[in-house]
């Protein structure tokens, strides 16, 4: 049995990923800032709700303690929690805008990863999937012909660039783990009004990457420290 934790999983992409993994036989812990909301989301899909606010150290530590006591190990960590922040142009972005987005997208990811590394280390096939975005690709954002170059999202895009570097650093430090950043696709939600794909389609790739320790998208030898989308590598 594979034990999986997903942060930010009460709706959208996180919830759909939880649904697909639970359906595939994973024991899924659905991370939710509001436990009641998490329980309402988890029950229909056969997942286990757990109170988890990635911006709160006590909440994260309590979640890690809970998973350790109940499951004894963690095989897959999916760092999905994220916020978009303001779409204001660069001239209007403030330090406070940046801090708000980084608190969840960057510091929250590090806080959760740090707390759950000891549990992941007990797994025979530990996997970390960091949900990034093609908006974090320096190559694409600097290409005036790309869609990413039109994103007026300084805080969000730069936070995902940071997620990519953090992914590489963890992968270098823990070669026994499969640690990758993924661009799941362009999901059509309130978060991304220009999205063209469904949550089901985008979650499928995250689910594939969650199995990277055994039978990931490139087989048993799935690399680590990469930035991938369904069609292959995303340029850094």
Short mmCIF file of C-alpha atoms in Angstrom, two decimals:
data_model
loop_
_atom_site.label_atom_id
_atom_site.label_comp_id
_atom_site.label_asym_id
_atom_site.label_seq_id
_atom_site.Cartn_x
_atom_site.Cartn_y
_atom_site.Cartn_z
CA UNK A 1 0.00 0.00 0.00
CA UNK A 2 1.34 3.42 -1.00
CA UNK A 3 0.80 6.23 1.49
CA UNK A 4 0.46 9.66 -0.08
CA UNK A 5 0.04 13.18 1.28
CA UNK A 6 -1.29 16.00 -0.90
CA UNK A 7 -1.23 19.60 0.30
CA UNK A 8 -3.93 22.05 -0.75
CA UNK A 9 -6.25 19.22 -1.71
CA UNK A 10 -9.79 20.36 -0.89
CA UNK A 11 -10.65 21.51 -4.42
CA UNK A 12 -9.50 21.76 -8.01
CA UNK A 13 -6.33 20.02 -9.06
CA UNK A 14 -5.41 18.82 -5.57
CA UNK A 15 -8.79 17.22 -4.95
CA UNK A 16 -8.85 15.55 -8.36
CA UNK A 17 -5.34 14.20 -7.80
CA UNK A 18 -6.47 12.81 -4.45
CA UNK A 19 -9.50 11.20 -6.09
CA UNK A 20 -7.43 9.50 -8.78
CA UNK A 21 -4.77 8.26 -6.38
CA UNK A 22 -7.32 6.95 -3.90
CA UNK A 23 -9.00 5.17 -6.77
CA UNK A 24 -5.65 3.63 -7.73
CA UNK A 25 -5.28 2.14 -4.25
CA UNK A 26 -3.18 4.77 -2.47
CA UNK A 27 -3.86 5.62 1.14
CA UNK A 28 -4.35 9.34 0.61
CA UNK A 29 -4.02 12.03 3.24
CA UNK A 30 -5.84 15.09 1.96
CA UNK A 31 -4.29 18.24 3.39
CA UNK A 32 -6.75 20.99 4.28
CA UNK A 33 -6.43 24.27 6.14
CA UNK A 34 -10.03 23.80 7.33
CA UNK A 35 -10.44 20.28 8.69
CA UNK A 36 -14.23 20.23 8.31
CA UNK A 37 -13.94 21.25 4.67
CA UNK A 38 -11.26 18.62 4.24
CA UNK A 39 -13.47 15.92 5.74
CA UNK A 40 -16.32 16.86 3.41
CA UNK A 41 -13.98 16.63 0.42
CA UNK A 42 -12.25 13.43 1.53
CA UNK A 43 -15.21 11.24 2.43
CA UNK A 44 -16.71 10.78 -1.08
CA UNK A 45 -13.36 9.76 -2.58
CA UNK A 46 -12.14 7.46 0.20
CA UNK A 47 -9.31 9.72 1.40
CA UNK A 48 -8.31 10.77 4.92
CA UNK A 49 -8.58 14.46 5.77
CA UNK A 50 -5.80 16.02 7.79
CA UNK A 51 -5.54 19.59 9.06
CA UNK A 52 -2.57 21.14 7.30
CA UNK A 53 -1.83 24.82 6.76
CA UNK A 54 1.50 25.04 4.95
CA UNK A 55 2.09 28.55 6.29
CA UNK A 56 1.83 27.42 9.92
CA UNK A 57 4.71 25.53 11.52
CA UNK A 58 2.61 24.03 14.32
CA UNK A 59 0.03 22.78 11.85
CA UNK A 60 2.67 21.14 9.67
CA UNK A 61 4.45 19.50 12.59
CA UNK A 62 1.14 18.20 13.95
CA UNK A 63 0.29 16.75 10.54
CA UNK A 64 3.64 14.98 10.35
CA UNK A 65 3.12 13.56 13.84
CA UNK A 66 -0.37 12.38 12.86
CA UNK A 67 0.81 10.58 9.72
CA UNK A 68 3.70 8.98 11.60
CA UNK A 69 1.38 7.69 14.33
CA UNK A 70 -1.32 6.46 11.95
CA UNK A 71 0.61 5.22 8.90
CA UNK A 72 4.18 4.89 10.16
CA UNK A 73 5.64 6.01 6.84
CA UNK A 74 5.11 8.24 3.82
CA UNK A 75 5.82 7.11 0.27
CA UNK A 76 4.67 10.11 -1.75
CA UNK A 77 4.54 13.81 -0.93
CA UNK A 78 2.75 16.03 -3.43
CA UNK A 79 3.40 19.69 -2.72
CA UNK A 80 0.34 21.11 -4.45
CA UNK A 81 -0.72 24.02 -2.22
CA UNK A 82 -0.30 27.32 -4.01
CA UNK A 83 -1.81 30.74 -4.57
CA UNK A 84 -1.69 32.98 -7.62
CA UNK A 85 -1.40 36.35 -5.97
CA UNK A 86 -2.11 39.55 -7.86
CA UNK A 87 -2.04 39.87 -11.64
CA UNK A 88 -0.78 43.46 -11.36
CA UNK A 89 2.00 44.54 -13.73
CA UNK A 90 5.57 44.67 -12.37
CA UNK A 91 5.45 48.42 -11.69
CA UNK A 92 2.62 47.85 -9.22
CA UNK A 93 3.96 44.80 -7.39
CA UNK A 94 4.97 45.43 -3.78
CA UNK A 95 7.17 43.47 -1.41
CA UNK A 96 4.04 42.56 0.55
CA UNK A 97 2.57 41.02 -2.61
CA UNK A 98 5.69 38.91 -3.02
CA UNK A 99 5.76 37.87 0.64
CA UNK A 100 2.17 36.68 0.55
CA UNK A 101 2.71 34.41 -2.45
CA UNK A 102 6.09 33.12 -1.31
CA UNK A 103 4.69 32.28 2.13
CA UNK A 104 2.58 29.54 0.55
CA UNK A 105 4.30 28.62 -2.71
CA UNK A 106 7.91 28.60 -1.53
CA UNK A 107 8.27 28.71 2.26
CA UNK A 108 5.24 26.47 2.72
CA UNK A 109 6.69 23.88 0.36
CA UNK A 110 9.99 23.90 2.23
CA UNK A 111 8.24 23.75 5.61
CA UNK A 112 6.22 20.67 4.60
CA UNK A 113 9.13 18.93 2.89
CA UNK A 114 11.39 19.48 5.88
CA UNK A 115 8.79 18.08 8.29
CA UNK A 116 8.06 14.97 6.22
CA UNK A 117 11.57 14.06 5.04
CA UNK A 118 12.14 11.68 8.00
CA UNK A 119 8.94 9.80 7.13
CA UNK A 120 9.81 9.69 3.44
CA UNK A 121 13.19 8.28 4.37
CA UNK A 122 11.46 5.20 5.81
CA UNK A 123 9.87 4.38 2.43
CA UNK A 124 11.43 1.92 -0.03
CA UNK A 125 10.38 4.16 -2.97
CA UNK A 126 10.10 7.74 -1.71
CA UNK A 127 8.75 10.32 -4.15
CA UNK A 128 8.24 14.07 -3.95
CA UNK A 129 6.21 15.81 -6.64
CA UNK A 130 6.42 19.60 -6.53
CA UNK A 131 3.61 21.17 -8.53
CA UNK A 132 5.24 23.98 -10.47
CA UNK A 133 4.18 25.84 -13.60
CA UNK A 134 5.52 26.61 -17.04
CA UNK A 135 5.26 30.19 -15.82
CA UNK A 136 8.34 29.42 -13.74
CA UNK A 137 10.39 28.62 -16.85
CA UNK A 138 12.94 31.38 -17.45
CA UNK A 139 13.36 30.12 -21.01
CA UNK A 140 9.69 30.37 -21.88
CA UNK A 141 9.05 33.63 -20.03
CA UNK A 142 11.96 35.28 -21.85
CA UNK A 143 10.67 34.14 -25.25
CA UNK A 144 8.37 36.87 -26.61
CA UNK A 145 6.58 34.33 -28.80
CA UNK A 146 5.53 32.13 -25.88
CA UNK A 147 2.27 32.25 -23.94
CA UNK A 148 4.24 32.40 -20.68
CA UNK A 149 5.79 35.72 -21.70
CA UNK A 150 2.34 37.28 -21.49
CA UNK A 151 1.77 36.35 -17.84
CA UNK A 152 1.72 39.56 -15.70
CA UNK A 153 2.40 37.54 -12.55
CA UNK A 154 5.72 38.58 -11.03
CA UNK A 155 5.15 36.96 -7.64
CA UNK A 156 3.59 33.72 -8.90
CA UNK A 157 5.98 33.07 -11.77
CA UNK A 158 9.09 33.86 -9.74
CA UNK A 159 7.81 31.67 -6.90
CA UNK A 160 7.58 28.74 -9.31
CA UNK A 161 11.12 29.43 -10.54
CA UNK A 162 12.15 29.18 -6.90
CA UNK A 163 10.24 25.89 -6.56
CA UNK A 164 12.21 24.53 -9.52
CA UNK A 165 15.55 25.40 -7.94
CA UNK A 166 14.46 23.99 -4.58
CA UNK A 167 13.49 20.78 -6.38
CA UNK A 168 16.97 20.43 -7.87
CA UNK A 169 18.66 21.14 -4.55
CA UNK A 170 16.61 18.49 -2.73
CA UNK A 171 17.15 16.00 -5.54
CA UNK A 172 20.91 16.51 -5.33
CA UNK A 173 20.84 16.08 -1.55
CA UNK A 174 18.62 12.97 -1.54
CA UNK A 175 19.55 10.79 -4.54
CA UNK A 176 17.62 7.86 -3.04
CA UNK A 177 14.38 9.77 -3.63
CA UNK A 178 12.62 10.69 -6.87
CA UNK A 179 12.10 14.44 -6.53
CA UNK A 180 10.73 16.32 -9.52
CA UNK A 181 8.89 19.52 -10.42
CA UNK A 182 5.93 19.22 -12.75
CA UNK A 183 3.86 21.49 -14.93
CA UNK A 184 0.55 19.62 -14.85
CA UNK A 185 -0.98 21.57 -17.72
CA UNK A 186 -3.16 24.60 -18.26
CA UNK A 187 -6.14 23.84 -16.05
CA UNK A 188 -9.33 25.84 -16.55
CA UNK A 189 -10.28 27.19 -13.11
CA UNK A 190 -10.92 30.50 -11.34
CA UNK A 191 -7.18 30.37 -10.58
CA UNK A 192 -6.40 30.28 -14.33
CA UNK A 193 -9.26 31.69 -16.44
CA UNK A 194 -7.25 31.12 -19.63
CA UNK A 195 -6.82 27.40 -18.97
CA UNK A 196 -7.83 24.91 -21.64
CA UNK A 197 -7.61 21.56 -19.82
CA UNK A 198 -9.79 19.86 -17.24
CA UNK A 199 -8.71 19.04 -13.70
CA UNK A 200 -8.95 15.36 -14.63
CA UNK A 201 -6.49 15.76 -17.51
CA UNK A 202 -3.98 17.76 -15.49
CA UNK A 203 -4.18 15.47 -12.46
CA UNK A 204 -3.37 12.43 -14.61
CA UNK A 205 0.23 13.58 -15.06
CA UNK A 206 0.71 14.23 -11.35
CA UNK A 207 -0.64 10.74 -10.67
CA UNK A 208 1.87 9.28 -13.12
CA UNK A 209 4.67 11.15 -11.42
CA UNK A 210 3.49 9.94 -8.01
CA UNK A 211 4.46 6.47 -9.19
CA UNK A 212 7.92 7.62 -10.27
CA UNK A 213 9.61 5.41 -7.69
CA UNK A 214 8.37 2.31 -9.49
CA UNK A 215 6.74 2.86 -12.86
CA UNK A 216 6.86 6.56 -13.67
CA UNK A 217 6.40 8.08 -17.12
CA UNK A 218 9.88 7.03 -18.24
CA UNK A 219 9.86 3.62 -16.57
CA UNK A 220 11.67 2.34 -13.47
CA UNK A 221 14.65 4.61 -14.11
CA UNK A 222 12.60 7.80 -13.83
CA UNK A 223 15.08 10.63 -13.32
CA UNK A 224 15.16 12.97 -10.36
CA UNK A 225 15.73 16.70 -10.23
CA UNK A 226 13.82 17.36 -13.45
CA UNK A 227 11.10 19.76 -14.57
CA UNK A 228 8.52 17.84 -16.59
CA UNK A 229 5.18 18.15 -18.33
CA UNK A 230 3.12 15.46 -20.07
CA UNK A 231 5.03 15.90 -23.34
CA UNK A 232 8.48 15.76 -21.75
CA UNK A 233 10.98 18.14 -20.13
CA UNK A 234 10.10 21.80 -19.61
CA UNK A 235 13.06 24.13 -20.28
CA UNK A 236 14.37 25.73 -17.13
#
